[in-house]
Structure formats: C-alpha cells, structure tokens
Coordinates of C-alpha atoms in Angstrom, one line a residue:
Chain C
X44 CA 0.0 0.0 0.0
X45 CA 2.8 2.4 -0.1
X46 CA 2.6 3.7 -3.2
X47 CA -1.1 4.9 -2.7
X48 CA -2.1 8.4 -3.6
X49 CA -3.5 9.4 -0.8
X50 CA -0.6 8.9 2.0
X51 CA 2.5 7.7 2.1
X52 CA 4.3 4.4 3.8
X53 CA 3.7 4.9 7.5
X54 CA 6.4 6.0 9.5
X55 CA 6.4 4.8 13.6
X56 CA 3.6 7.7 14.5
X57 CA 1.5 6.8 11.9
X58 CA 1.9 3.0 12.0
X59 CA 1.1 3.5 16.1
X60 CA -1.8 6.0 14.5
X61 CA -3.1 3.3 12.1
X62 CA -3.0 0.6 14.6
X63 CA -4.9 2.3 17.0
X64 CA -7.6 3.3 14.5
X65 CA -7.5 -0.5 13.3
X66 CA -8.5 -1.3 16.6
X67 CA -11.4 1.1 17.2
X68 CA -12.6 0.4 13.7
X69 CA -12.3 -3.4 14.2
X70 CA -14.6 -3.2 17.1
X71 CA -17.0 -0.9 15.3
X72 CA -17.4 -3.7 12.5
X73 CA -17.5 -6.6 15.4
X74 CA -20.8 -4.2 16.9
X75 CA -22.3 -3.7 14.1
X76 CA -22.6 -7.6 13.9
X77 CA -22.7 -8.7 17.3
X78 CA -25.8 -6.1 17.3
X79 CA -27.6 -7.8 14.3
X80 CA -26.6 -11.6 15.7
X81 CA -28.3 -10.7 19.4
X82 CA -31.1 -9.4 17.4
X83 CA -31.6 -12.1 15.0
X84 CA -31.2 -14.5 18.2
X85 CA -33.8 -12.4 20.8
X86 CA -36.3 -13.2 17.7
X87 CA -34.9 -17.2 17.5
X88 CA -33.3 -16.9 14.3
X89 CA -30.7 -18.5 15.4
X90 CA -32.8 -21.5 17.3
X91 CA -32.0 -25.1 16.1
X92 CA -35.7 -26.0 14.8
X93 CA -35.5 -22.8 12.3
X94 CA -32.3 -24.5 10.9
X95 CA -33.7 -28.2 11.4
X96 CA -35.7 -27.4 8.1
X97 CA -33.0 -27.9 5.5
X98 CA -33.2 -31.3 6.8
X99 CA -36.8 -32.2 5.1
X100 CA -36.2 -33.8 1.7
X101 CA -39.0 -31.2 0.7
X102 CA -37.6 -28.2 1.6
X103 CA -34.1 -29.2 -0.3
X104 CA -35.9 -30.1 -2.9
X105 CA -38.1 -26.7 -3.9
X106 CA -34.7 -25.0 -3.7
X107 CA -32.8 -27.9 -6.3
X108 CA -35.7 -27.4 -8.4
X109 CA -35.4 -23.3 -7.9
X110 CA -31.8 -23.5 -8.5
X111 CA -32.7 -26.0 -11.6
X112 CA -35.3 -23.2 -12.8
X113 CA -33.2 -20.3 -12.6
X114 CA -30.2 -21.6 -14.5
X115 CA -32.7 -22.9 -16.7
X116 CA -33.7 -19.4 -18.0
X117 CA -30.0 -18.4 -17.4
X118 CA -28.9 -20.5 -19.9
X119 CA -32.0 -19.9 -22.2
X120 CA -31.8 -16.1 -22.0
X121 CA -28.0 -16.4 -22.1
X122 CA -27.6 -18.0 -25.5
X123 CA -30.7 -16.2 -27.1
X124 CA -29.3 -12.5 -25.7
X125 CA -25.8 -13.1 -27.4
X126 CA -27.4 -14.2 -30.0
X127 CA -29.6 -11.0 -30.4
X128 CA -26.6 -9.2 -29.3
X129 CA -24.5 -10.1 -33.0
X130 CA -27.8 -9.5 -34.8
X131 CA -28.1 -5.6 -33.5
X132 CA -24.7 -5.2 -33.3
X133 CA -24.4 -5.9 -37.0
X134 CA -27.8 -4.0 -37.8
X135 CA -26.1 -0.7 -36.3
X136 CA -23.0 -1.0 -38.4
X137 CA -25.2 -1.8 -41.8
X138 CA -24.7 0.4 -44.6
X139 CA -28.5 0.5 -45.2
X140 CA -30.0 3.3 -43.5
X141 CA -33.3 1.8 -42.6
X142 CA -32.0 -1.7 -40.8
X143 CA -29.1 1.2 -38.6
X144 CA -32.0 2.9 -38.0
X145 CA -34.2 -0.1 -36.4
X146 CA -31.3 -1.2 -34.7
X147 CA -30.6 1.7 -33.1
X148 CA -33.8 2.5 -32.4
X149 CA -34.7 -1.3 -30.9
X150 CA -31.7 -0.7 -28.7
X151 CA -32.6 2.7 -27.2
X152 CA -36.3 1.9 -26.5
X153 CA -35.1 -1.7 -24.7
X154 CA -32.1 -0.1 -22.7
X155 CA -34.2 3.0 -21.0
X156 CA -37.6 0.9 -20.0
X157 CA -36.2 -1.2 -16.8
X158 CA -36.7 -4.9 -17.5
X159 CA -39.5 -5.6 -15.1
X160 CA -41.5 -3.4 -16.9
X161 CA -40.2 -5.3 -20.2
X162 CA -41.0 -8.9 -18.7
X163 CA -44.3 -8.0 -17.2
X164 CA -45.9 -6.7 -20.1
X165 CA -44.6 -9.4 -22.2
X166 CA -46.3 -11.6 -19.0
X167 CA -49.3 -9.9 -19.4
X168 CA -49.5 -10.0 -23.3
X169 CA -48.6 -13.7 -23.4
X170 CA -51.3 -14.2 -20.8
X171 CA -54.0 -12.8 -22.8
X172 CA -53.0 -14.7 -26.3
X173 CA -52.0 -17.7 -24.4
X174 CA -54.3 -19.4 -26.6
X175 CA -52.8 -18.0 -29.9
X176 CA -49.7 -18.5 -29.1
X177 CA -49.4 -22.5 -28.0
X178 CA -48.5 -21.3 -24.6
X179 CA -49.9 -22.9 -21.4
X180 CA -49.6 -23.2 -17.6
X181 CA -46.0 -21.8 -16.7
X182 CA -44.4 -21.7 -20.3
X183 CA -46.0 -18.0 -20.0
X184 CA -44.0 -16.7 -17.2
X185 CA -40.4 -18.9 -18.7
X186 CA -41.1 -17.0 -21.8
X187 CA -42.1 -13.8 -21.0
X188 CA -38.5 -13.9 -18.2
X189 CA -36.5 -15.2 -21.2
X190 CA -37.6 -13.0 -23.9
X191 CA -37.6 -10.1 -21.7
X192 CA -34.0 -11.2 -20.4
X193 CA -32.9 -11.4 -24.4
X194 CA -34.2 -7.9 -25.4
X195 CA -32.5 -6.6 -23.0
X196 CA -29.3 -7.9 -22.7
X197 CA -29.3 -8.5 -26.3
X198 CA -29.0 -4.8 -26.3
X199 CA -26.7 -4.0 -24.2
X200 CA -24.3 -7.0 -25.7
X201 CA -24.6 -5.2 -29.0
X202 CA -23.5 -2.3 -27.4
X203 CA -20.6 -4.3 -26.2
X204 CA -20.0 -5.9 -29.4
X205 CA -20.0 -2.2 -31.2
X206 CA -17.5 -0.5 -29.4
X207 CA -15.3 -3.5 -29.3
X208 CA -15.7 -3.5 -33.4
X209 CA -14.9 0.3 -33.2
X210 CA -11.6 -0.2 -30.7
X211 CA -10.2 -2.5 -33.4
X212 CA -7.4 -0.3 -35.1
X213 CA -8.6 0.8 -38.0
X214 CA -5.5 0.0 -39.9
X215 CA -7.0 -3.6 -39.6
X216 CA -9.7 -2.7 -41.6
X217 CA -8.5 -1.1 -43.9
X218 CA -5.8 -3.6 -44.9
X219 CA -8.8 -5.9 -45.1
X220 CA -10.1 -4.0 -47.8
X221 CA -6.9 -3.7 -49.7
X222 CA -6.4 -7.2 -50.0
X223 CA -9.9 -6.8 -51.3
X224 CA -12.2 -8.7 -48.9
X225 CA -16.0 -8.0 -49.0
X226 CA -17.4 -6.3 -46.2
X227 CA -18.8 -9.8 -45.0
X228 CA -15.8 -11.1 -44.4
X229 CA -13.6 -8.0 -43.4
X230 CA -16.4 -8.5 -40.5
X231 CA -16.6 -12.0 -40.1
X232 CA -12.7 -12.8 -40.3
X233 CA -10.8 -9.9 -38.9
X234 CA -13.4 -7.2 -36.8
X235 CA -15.3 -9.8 -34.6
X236 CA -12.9 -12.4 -33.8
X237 CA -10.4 -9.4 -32.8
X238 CA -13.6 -7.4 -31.0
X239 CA -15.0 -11.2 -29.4
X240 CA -11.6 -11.2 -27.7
X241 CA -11.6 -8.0 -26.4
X242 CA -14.7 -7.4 -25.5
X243 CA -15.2 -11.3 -23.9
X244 CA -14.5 -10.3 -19.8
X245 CA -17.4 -7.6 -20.4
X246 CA -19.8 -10.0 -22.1
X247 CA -19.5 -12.3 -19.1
X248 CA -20.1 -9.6 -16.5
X249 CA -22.8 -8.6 -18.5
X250 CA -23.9 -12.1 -18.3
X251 CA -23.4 -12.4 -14.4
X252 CA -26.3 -9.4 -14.6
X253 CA -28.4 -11.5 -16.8
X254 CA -28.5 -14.3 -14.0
X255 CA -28.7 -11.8 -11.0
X256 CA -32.0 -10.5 -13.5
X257 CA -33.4 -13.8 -13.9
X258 CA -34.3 -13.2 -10.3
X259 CA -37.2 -10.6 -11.9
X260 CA -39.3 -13.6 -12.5
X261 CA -39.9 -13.8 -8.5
X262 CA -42.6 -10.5 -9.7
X263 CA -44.3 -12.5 -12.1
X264 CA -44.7 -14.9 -9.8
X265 CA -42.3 -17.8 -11.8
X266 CA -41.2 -20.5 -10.3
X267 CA -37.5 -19.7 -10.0
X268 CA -35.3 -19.5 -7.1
X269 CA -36.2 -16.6 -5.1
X270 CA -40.0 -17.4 -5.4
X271 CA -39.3 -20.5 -4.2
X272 CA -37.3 -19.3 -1.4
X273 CA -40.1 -16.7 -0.8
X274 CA -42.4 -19.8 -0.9
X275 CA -41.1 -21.7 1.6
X276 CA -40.2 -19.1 4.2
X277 CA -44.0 -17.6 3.7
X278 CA -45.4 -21.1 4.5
X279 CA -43.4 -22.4 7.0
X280 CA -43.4 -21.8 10.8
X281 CA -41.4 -22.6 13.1
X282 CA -41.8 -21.8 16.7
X283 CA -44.5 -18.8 15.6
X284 CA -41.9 -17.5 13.0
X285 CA -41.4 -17.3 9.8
X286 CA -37.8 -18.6 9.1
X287 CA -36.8 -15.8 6.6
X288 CA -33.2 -15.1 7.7
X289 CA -32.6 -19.2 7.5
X290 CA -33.9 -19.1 4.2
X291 CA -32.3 -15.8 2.9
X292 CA -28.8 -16.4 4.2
X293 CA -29.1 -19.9 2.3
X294 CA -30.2 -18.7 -1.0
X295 CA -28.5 -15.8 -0.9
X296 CA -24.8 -18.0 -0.4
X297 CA -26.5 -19.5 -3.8
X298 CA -26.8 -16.8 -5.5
X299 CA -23.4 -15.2 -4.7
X300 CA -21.4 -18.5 -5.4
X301 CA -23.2 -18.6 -8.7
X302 CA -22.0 -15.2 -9.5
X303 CA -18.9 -15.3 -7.9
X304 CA -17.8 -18.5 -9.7
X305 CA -19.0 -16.4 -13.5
X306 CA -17.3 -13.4 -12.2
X307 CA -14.1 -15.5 -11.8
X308 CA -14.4 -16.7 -15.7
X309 CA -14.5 -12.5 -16.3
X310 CA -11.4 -12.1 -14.5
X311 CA -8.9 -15.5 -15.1
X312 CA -10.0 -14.5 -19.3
X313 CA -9.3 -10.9 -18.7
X314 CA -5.8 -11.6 -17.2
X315 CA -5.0 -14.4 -19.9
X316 CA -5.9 -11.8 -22.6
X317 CA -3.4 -8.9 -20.6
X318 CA -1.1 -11.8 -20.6
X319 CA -0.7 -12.7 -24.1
X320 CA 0.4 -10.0 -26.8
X321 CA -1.7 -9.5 -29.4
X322 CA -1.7 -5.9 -29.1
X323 CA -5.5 -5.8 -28.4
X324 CA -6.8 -4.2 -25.4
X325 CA -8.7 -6.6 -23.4
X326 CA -11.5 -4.6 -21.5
X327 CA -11.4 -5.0 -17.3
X328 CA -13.6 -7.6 -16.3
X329 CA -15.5 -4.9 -14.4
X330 CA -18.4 -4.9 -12.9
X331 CA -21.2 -6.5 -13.4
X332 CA -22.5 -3.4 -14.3
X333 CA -26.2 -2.6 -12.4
X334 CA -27.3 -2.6 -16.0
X335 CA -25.5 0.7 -16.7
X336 CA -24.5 1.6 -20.2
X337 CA -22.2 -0.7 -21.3
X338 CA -20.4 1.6 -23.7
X339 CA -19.9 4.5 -21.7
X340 CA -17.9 2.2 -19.7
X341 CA -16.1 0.9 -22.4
X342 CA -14.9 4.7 -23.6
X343 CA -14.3 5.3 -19.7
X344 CA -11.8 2.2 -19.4
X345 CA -10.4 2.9 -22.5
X346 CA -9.0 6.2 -21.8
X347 CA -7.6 5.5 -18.2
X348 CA -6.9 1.7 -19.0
X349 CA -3.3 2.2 -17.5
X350 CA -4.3 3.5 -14.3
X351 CA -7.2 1.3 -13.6
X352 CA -5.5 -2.0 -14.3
X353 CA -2.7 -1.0 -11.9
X354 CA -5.1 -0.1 -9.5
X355 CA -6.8 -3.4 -9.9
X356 CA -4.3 -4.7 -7.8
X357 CA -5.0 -3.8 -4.2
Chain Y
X450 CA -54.0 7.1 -26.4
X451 CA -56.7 7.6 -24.4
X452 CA -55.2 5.3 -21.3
X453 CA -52.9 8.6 -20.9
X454 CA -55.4 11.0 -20.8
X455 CA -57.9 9.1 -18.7
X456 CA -55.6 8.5 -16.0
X457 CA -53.2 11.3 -15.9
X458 CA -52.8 11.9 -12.1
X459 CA -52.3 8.1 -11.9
X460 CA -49.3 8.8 -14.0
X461 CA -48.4 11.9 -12.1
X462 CA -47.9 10.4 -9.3
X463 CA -46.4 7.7 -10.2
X464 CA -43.6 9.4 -12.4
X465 CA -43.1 11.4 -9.1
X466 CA -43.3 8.5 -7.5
X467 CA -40.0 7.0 -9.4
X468 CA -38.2 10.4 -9.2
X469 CA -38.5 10.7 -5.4
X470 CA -37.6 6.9 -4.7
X471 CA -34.8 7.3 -7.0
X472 CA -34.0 11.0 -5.5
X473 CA -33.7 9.1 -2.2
X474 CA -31.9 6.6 -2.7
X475 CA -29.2 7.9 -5.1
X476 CA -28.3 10.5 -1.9
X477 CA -28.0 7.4 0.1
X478 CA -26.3 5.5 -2.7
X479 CA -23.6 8.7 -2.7
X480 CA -23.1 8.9 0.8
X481 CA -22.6 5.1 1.4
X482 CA -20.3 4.9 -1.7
X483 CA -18.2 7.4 -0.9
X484 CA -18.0 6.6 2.6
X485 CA -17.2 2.8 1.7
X486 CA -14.5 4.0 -0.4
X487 CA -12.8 5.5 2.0
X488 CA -12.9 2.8 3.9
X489 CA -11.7 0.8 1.0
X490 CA -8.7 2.7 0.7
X491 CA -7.8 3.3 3.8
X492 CA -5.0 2.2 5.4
X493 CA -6.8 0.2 8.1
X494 CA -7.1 -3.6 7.8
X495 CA -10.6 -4.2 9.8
X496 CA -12.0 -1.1 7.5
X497 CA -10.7 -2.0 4.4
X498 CA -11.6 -5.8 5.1
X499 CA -15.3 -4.2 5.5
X500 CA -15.7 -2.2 2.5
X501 CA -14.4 -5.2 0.5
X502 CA -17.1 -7.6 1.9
X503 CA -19.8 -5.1 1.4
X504 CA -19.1 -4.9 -2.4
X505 CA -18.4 -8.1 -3.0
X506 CA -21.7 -9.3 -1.2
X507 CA -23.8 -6.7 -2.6
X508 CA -22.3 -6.8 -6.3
X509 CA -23.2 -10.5 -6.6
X510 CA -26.7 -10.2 -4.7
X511 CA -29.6 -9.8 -7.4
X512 CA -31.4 -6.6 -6.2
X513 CA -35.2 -8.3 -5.8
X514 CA -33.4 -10.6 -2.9
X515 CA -32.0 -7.6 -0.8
X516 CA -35.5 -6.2 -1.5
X517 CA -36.7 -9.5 0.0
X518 CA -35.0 -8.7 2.7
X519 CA -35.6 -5.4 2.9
X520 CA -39.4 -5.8 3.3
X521 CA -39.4 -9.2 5.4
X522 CA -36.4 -8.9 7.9
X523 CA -35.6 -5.3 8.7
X524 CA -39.6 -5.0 9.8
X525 CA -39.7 -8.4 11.9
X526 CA -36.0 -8.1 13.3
X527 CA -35.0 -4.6 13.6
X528 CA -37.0 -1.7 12.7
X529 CA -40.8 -2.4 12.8
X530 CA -43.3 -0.5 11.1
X531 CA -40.9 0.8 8.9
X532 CA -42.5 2.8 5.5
X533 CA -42.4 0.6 2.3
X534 CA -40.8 3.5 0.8
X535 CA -37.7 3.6 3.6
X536 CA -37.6 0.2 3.1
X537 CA -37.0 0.6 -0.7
X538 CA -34.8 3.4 -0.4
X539 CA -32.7 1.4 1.8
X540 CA -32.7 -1.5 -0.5
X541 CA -31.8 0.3 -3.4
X542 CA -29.4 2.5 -1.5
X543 CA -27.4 0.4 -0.6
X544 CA -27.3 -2.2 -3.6
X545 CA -26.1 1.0 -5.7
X546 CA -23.8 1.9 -3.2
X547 CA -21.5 -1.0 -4.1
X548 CA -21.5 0.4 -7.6
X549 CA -20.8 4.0 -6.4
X550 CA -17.8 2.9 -4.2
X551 CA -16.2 1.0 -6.8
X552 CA -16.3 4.2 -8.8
X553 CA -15.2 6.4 -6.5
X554 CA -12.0 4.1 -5.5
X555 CA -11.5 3.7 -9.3
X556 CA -11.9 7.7 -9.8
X557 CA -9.0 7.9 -6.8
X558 CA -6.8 5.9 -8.5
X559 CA -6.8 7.7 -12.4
X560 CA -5.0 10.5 -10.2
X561 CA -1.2 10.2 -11.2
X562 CA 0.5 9.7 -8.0
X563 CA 3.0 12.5 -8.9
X564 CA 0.4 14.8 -7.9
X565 CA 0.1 13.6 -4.1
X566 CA 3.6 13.3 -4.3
X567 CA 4.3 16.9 -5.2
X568 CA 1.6 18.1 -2.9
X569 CA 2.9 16.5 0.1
X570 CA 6.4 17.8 -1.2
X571 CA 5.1 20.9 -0.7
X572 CA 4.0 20.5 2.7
X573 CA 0.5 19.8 2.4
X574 CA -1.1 18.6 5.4
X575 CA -3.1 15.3 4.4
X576 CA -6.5 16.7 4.2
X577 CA -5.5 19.5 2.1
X578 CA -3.9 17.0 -0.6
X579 CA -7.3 15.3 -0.4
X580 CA -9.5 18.5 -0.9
X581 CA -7.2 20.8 -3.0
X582 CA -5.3 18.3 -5.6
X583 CA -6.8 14.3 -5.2
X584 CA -10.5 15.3 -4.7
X585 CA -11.1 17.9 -7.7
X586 CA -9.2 15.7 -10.3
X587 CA -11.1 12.6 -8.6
X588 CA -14.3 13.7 -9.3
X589 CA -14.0 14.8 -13.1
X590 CA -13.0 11.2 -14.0
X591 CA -16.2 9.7 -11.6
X592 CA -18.7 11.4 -13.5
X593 CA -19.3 9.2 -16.5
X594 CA -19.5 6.3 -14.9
X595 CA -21.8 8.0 -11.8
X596 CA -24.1 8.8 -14.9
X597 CA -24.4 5.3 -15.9
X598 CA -25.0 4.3 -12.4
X599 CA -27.4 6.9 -11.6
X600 CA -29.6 5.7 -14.8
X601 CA -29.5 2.2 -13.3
X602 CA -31.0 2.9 -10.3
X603 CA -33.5 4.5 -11.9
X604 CA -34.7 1.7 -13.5
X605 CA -34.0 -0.3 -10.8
X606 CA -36.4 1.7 -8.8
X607 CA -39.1 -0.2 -11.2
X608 CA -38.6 -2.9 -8.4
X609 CA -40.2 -1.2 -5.5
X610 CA -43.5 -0.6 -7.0
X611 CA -43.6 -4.2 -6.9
X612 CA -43.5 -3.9 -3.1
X613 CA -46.3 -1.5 -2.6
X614 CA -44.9 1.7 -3.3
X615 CA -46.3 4.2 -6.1
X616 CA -44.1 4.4 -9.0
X617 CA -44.4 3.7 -12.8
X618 CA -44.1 0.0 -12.7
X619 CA -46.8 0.1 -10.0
X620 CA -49.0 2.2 -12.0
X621 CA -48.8 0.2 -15.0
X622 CA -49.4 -3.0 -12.7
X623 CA -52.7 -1.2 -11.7
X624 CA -53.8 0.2 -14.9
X625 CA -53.7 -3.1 -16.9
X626 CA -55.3 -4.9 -13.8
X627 CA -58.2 -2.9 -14.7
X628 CA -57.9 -4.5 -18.1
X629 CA -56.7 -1.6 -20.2
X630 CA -54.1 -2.5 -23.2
X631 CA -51.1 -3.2 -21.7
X632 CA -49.2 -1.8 -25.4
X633 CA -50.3 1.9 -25.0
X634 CA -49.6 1.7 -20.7
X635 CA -46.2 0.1 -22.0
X636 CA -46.0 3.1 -24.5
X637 CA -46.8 5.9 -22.2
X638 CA -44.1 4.1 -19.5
X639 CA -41.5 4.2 -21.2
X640 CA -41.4 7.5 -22.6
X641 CA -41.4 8.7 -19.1
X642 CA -38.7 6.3 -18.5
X643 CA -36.9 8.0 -21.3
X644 CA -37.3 11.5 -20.3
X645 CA -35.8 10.8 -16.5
X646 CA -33.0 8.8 -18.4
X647 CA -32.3 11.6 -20.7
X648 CA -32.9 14.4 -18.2
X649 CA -29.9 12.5 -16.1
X650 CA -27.6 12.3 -18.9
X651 CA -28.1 15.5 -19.9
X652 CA -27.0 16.7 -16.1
X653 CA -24.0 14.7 -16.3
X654 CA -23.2 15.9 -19.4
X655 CA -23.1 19.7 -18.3
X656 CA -21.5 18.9 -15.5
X657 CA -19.0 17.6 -17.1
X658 CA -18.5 20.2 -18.9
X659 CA -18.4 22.3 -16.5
X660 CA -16.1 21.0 -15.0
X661 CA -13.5 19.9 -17.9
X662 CA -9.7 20.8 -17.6
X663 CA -6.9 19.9 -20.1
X664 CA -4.8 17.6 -18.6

C-alpha cells in the first residue's frame, strides 16, 4: 500500500496512529454484527428447529428445483441474448439506412424501460394470447423472463460488441479492404474475432447481470429461485416464526457463489488476454454493471486503462 | 392514447413517485459509496476488510433478494413498522452503493500519484492533498461512470413498486389490472422512463463540462 495516492508508507507515529484506528474500527465492524446476531437471536433466528428445516427432503428439494429453474432461464436467456446481441450489433454498423436505423432505435427503446417493466408486459400479453400462441400453464412466465431477459441484454451485448468492433485499429480494416475482402468477411474474419476477444470479460459480467436478473421472475410470480425461497419461508413456521433469515442467508450464499464463480471466468480470461500479446486491449472484467451503459464504460476504461489496471491490484 | 389522458394523475404520481424513490436513494447511494470507499482505501485492515465484503456481497446479490430482505427482515427483526418507501430506499441505496464505491476508488486511483507526491512535497497537510489536488481531479473522471449508475438505479427503482410503493411499474401494474391494453400503458411508461433517463444524462453531461480541464 505504499505507493497509494492518498498517503505515504507509514512511518512509527503513523503506524502506532493506524493501529490504533485499526482497533477502534475493528470493534466498530465486530458491533455492528454482534448487534444484528443478538437481534436475529432475541427473535430465535438463530434457534436449532428454524435451521432443522433444511433437513426435510422437501424443503431441499423446492430449492434444487429453484436452483434447476433459474439456471434454466439463465442458460435460455444467455444464449438467445448473445445471440440477439451479433444481430443488433451488426444492424447498427449496416450500410442500409433503414436496418441502422431499427437497430438503433430497438436498442434505445429496450435499454431505457427497466426490465420488469419489459418482462411483465410481455407476462401480461402472453397471458391474454396464451391461446394463440401455443403457450400454457408456466411456459407464460419462462417465456415472457426469457424473452424479456434477451431484449434486453441483447441490447446492451450489442452495445458491447459495437464498441469493441470500433476499438479494433482501423488500420485492420482497412488492410482488409486492400487485400480486397467484401465487407462480409472483413467483418466476419478480422473485426469480430479481434472485437469477441476484447470485448469477452465484459460480455461475461454482463452475463453475471443476466443471472442476477433472472431473479425478476420472483414479480411475475415464476417459479424460480427466489420465489421459491419466498415460498417456503411464507409457509413455513417454526416456533410462531417465519424462518426468513434461514432461508435468505441460504439462497442468498447460492446466488453469490453462482456469480462469484461467472465473475471469476470475467477475470482469469481478462488476465490471460493482458497476458498474451496481441496488441488488443482486453477490457477490465469490471463490474457487473447494475445494468448501466455498457459503452460508456467501455470509452471510460479505455481512456484511463493504465491507471485502472494498476489499480486493480489492491 | 386515451389510457394517458384518462388517468393522468395516476401517471403523475407515479412518475413522481419513481423520481422521489430514485431521488432518495441515489443520496443514500452517494453517501454510502463514498464513505465505503474510504474505507476501501484506507489504510486500516478491519475497515478496508469491511468495504471489500460489502461490495463483493452486494455486487453479486440480485437486487429483488435484498429487496426481499428489505421488506421481510428489517420490519420483523430490527425496525418495525418501517414505510415501504424507507424500506426501498434502503434496499436500493445500498445495492447502488456498491457500484458508487467502486467508482469512487477507481476515480481515486486515475489521479497520477505525482500529484500527491508533489503536494505533500510541498507540505501539504493530508486533508489539504485530499480536498485541493486528489479530490477535484477525482471527481472529473467519476462522472461518466456515476451517470451510468445513476440511470440504473433508476430503472431499478421499477422494483419497488412491486412492493407496494407508487411508481411507474406500479402504475402500469394497476392500470392493466383494470384490463386496459397493456401496449399503450407500455408506450406511455417508457417514454417517461426515457425522459428521466435523458434528463440525467443531460445533467451529467453539463456537468462535465463544466467542470473539464486539459490535462
């Protein structure tokens, strides 16, 4: 930590200073938590019979099937938004005015309406042509999570996908053209595979949102894994109490080590891609972005790539 | 068309609605983050150790399960009889938070370190490196992304109205309950979506301006 911008390697005052502080600090965080465990156990939280229930073969169960659900639409949503996402992408690079002009505009509209709104009117829509449409029973609320998943991310991945198309040097390009490729193939062979690469740690955090998002379908009352974890702490009591911190601190671990472990692809591909040298910027594997605009990001990391990367490391 | 014009203090409020939740919670979001930054760079173990559980736990949560908690924990265990809108505030406060401080600490770090370094070369106490060089050059590089994560919570704020508070999402819930076609009420949404969105680029934007130095 000594070469920090804010202060520089402690000498013995400061060291005595920080350890001091360390201590008061330490025992601040240690309140802070000793005050939510005494509360949690005055209201039996912490009692034996409100854990006893991941024990019932039923209870484990509705949360394998939850888990089974979610990563269900996950994988549906995933494949469909990336998918969507080279569609767009290559839609707002066309030369024809009117396909751009689609593209851009599917893009806008789908990025500013938050996805709940998206999935539940697609819910509602699908619920009234159910009939028409060969949907029954809880195919409505699968594809009305999925499809609203794809839209959105879709868009945001071509956003992605376009600014790692424009990063490539033009000089790339160009040569492309010399040698006298179409504009097919100066895309297919030389702009995505180089864009794909550096561009591939932000498509997976943007794909750790897309599961975090799948958790929208608790709303529209699908059957994935927080509804199910809603379910079961709603209907079961235990000693006049609902067990709702049981159940939350277990699915939340589950959703966190599902994140965690995509978040961990982000970064181990981002540091392979610094590694090697191609000469392509490989973006930070970042956030998973609270579904903020992937681009802006992009240009922001771009222009103070240096300085974030080594500041990566603390 | 007409679901607009029929129902236009239904809308009112619930556009309000959205800007106040999101109002709220993005000055809890601010305070949090920044705070939480410091902590993260601090040089204090127990602090640092903090800040770095509280984004990595909140980054990876989806946002409907702290809103889950939120509305079925903090009420039982802690606070009862706490409004749905506190409740949401604090939900979404505190998710965006995570995002704010990891912007912040990001922002902090574009600084080149020769400017601390010459500061303190100078003399300056730490506080007046912090607020006269590290600070000001700080905050022009957290803008774009705080612009980003501002817009975010406003569409995050879609969630609340799912737990009984008025906002767009809730009106639109309402209004097609009575049966009305959900494709206008999906219509007249968004656009109000889209003029919140654009209004808070368009801040960001001046402000950036504003405040832009050659460097």
């Amino acid at each position: 930590m000594s070469s920090s911008v804010l202060y520089d390697a402690p000498g013995p005052k400061a060291r005595v200073r920080n350890r001091i502080f360390s201590v008061v600090g330490g025992l601040a965080v240690l309140g802070l938590i000793v005050f939510a465990v005494v509360r949690l156990n005055a209201k039996g939280q912490f009692a034996p019979e409100m854990w006893d229930i991941f024990n019932y073969a039923g209870v484990r169960n509705s949360i394998r099937d939850g888990v089974i659900t979610t990563l269900k639409v996950f994988a549906v949503a995933a494949v469909l938004s990336l998918a969507l996402g080279v569609l767009l992408a290559t839609g707002r690079l066309s030369d024809h005015k009117p396909v751009r002009w689609f593209a851009t505009g599917f893009i806008e509209l789908f990025r500013a309406v938050p996805l709940l709104i998206t999935i539940y009117v697609l819910w509602v829509l699908f619920l009234t042509y159910r009939s028409d449409l060969g949907l029954s029973g809880d195919n409505t609320g699968f594809w009305a999570l999925v499809i609203g998943l794809t839209v959105y991310n879709g868009s945001v991945q071509a956003e992605v996908l376009r600014a790692g198309i424009n990063s490539v040097p033009r000089g790339q390009r160009e040569a492309a053209y010399a040698l006298g490729m179409r504009k097919t193939q100066v895309m297919m062979t030389v702009l995505v595979p180089q864009a794909v690469r550096a561009m591939l740690p932000t498509i997976i955090s943007q794909l750790v949102v897309t599961l975090k998002d799948t958790s929208l379908g608790y709303v529209i009352t699908y059957q994935e894994l927080l509804f199910q974890l809603q379910q079961l702490a709603g209907n079961i009591v235990v000693n006049d109490e609902n067990p709702y911190v049981p159940v939350i601190i277990v699915g939340g671990v589950i959703y966190i080590a599902m994140c965690l472990a995509l978040s961990a692809l982000a970064t181990w591909i981002e540091r392979r891609g610094r590694r090697a040298k191609t000469g392509i910027r490989v973006a930070d594997a970042g956030q998973p972005l609270a579904a903020a605009d992937a681009l802006e990001v992009v240009d922001q990391s771009a222009t103070s790539a240096p300085d974030a990367s080594a500041g990566k490391t603390n | 068309m007409n679901v607009l014009l029929d129902h236009l203090p239904q809308f009112r409020e619930g556009f309000l609605g959205t800007l106040s939740i999101t109002a709220a919670s993005a000055a809890l979001a601010l305070v949090l983050g920044v705070v939480i930054a410091g902590f993260r760079v601090s040089p204090i173990p127990p602090l640092r150790a903090f800040g770095t559980a509280w984004v990595t736990l909140l980054r990876n949560t989806p946002l409907t399960l702290l809103f889950l908690i939120s509305f079925f924990v903090i009420p039982q265990i802690f606070f009862p009889g706490t409004s749905p809108f506190v409740l949401a505030m604090m939900a979404l406060g505190c998710y965006t938070s995570s995002f704010v401080c990891e912007a912040v600490r990001s922002g902090i770090n574009t600084v080149p370190l020769g400017q601390a370094e010459a500061a303190r070369s100078l003399g300056m106490t730490f506080f007046q490196t912090l607020r006269l060089i590290v600070l000001p050059q700080a905050t022009r590089s957290v803008i774009p992304p705080m612009s980003s994560i501002f817009i975010a919570l406003t569409k995050n704020s879609a969630i609340a109205g799912a737990f009984s508070n008025t906002e767009l999402f809730n009106v639109s819930k309402l209004l097609s309950d009575k049966g009305f076609a959900i494709g206008w009420i999906f219509l007249w949404i968004a656009l109000c979506y889209l003029v919140i969105t654009f209004a808070i680029s368009g801040l960001f934007r001046l402000l950036e301006n504003r405040l832009e130095v050659a460097r």
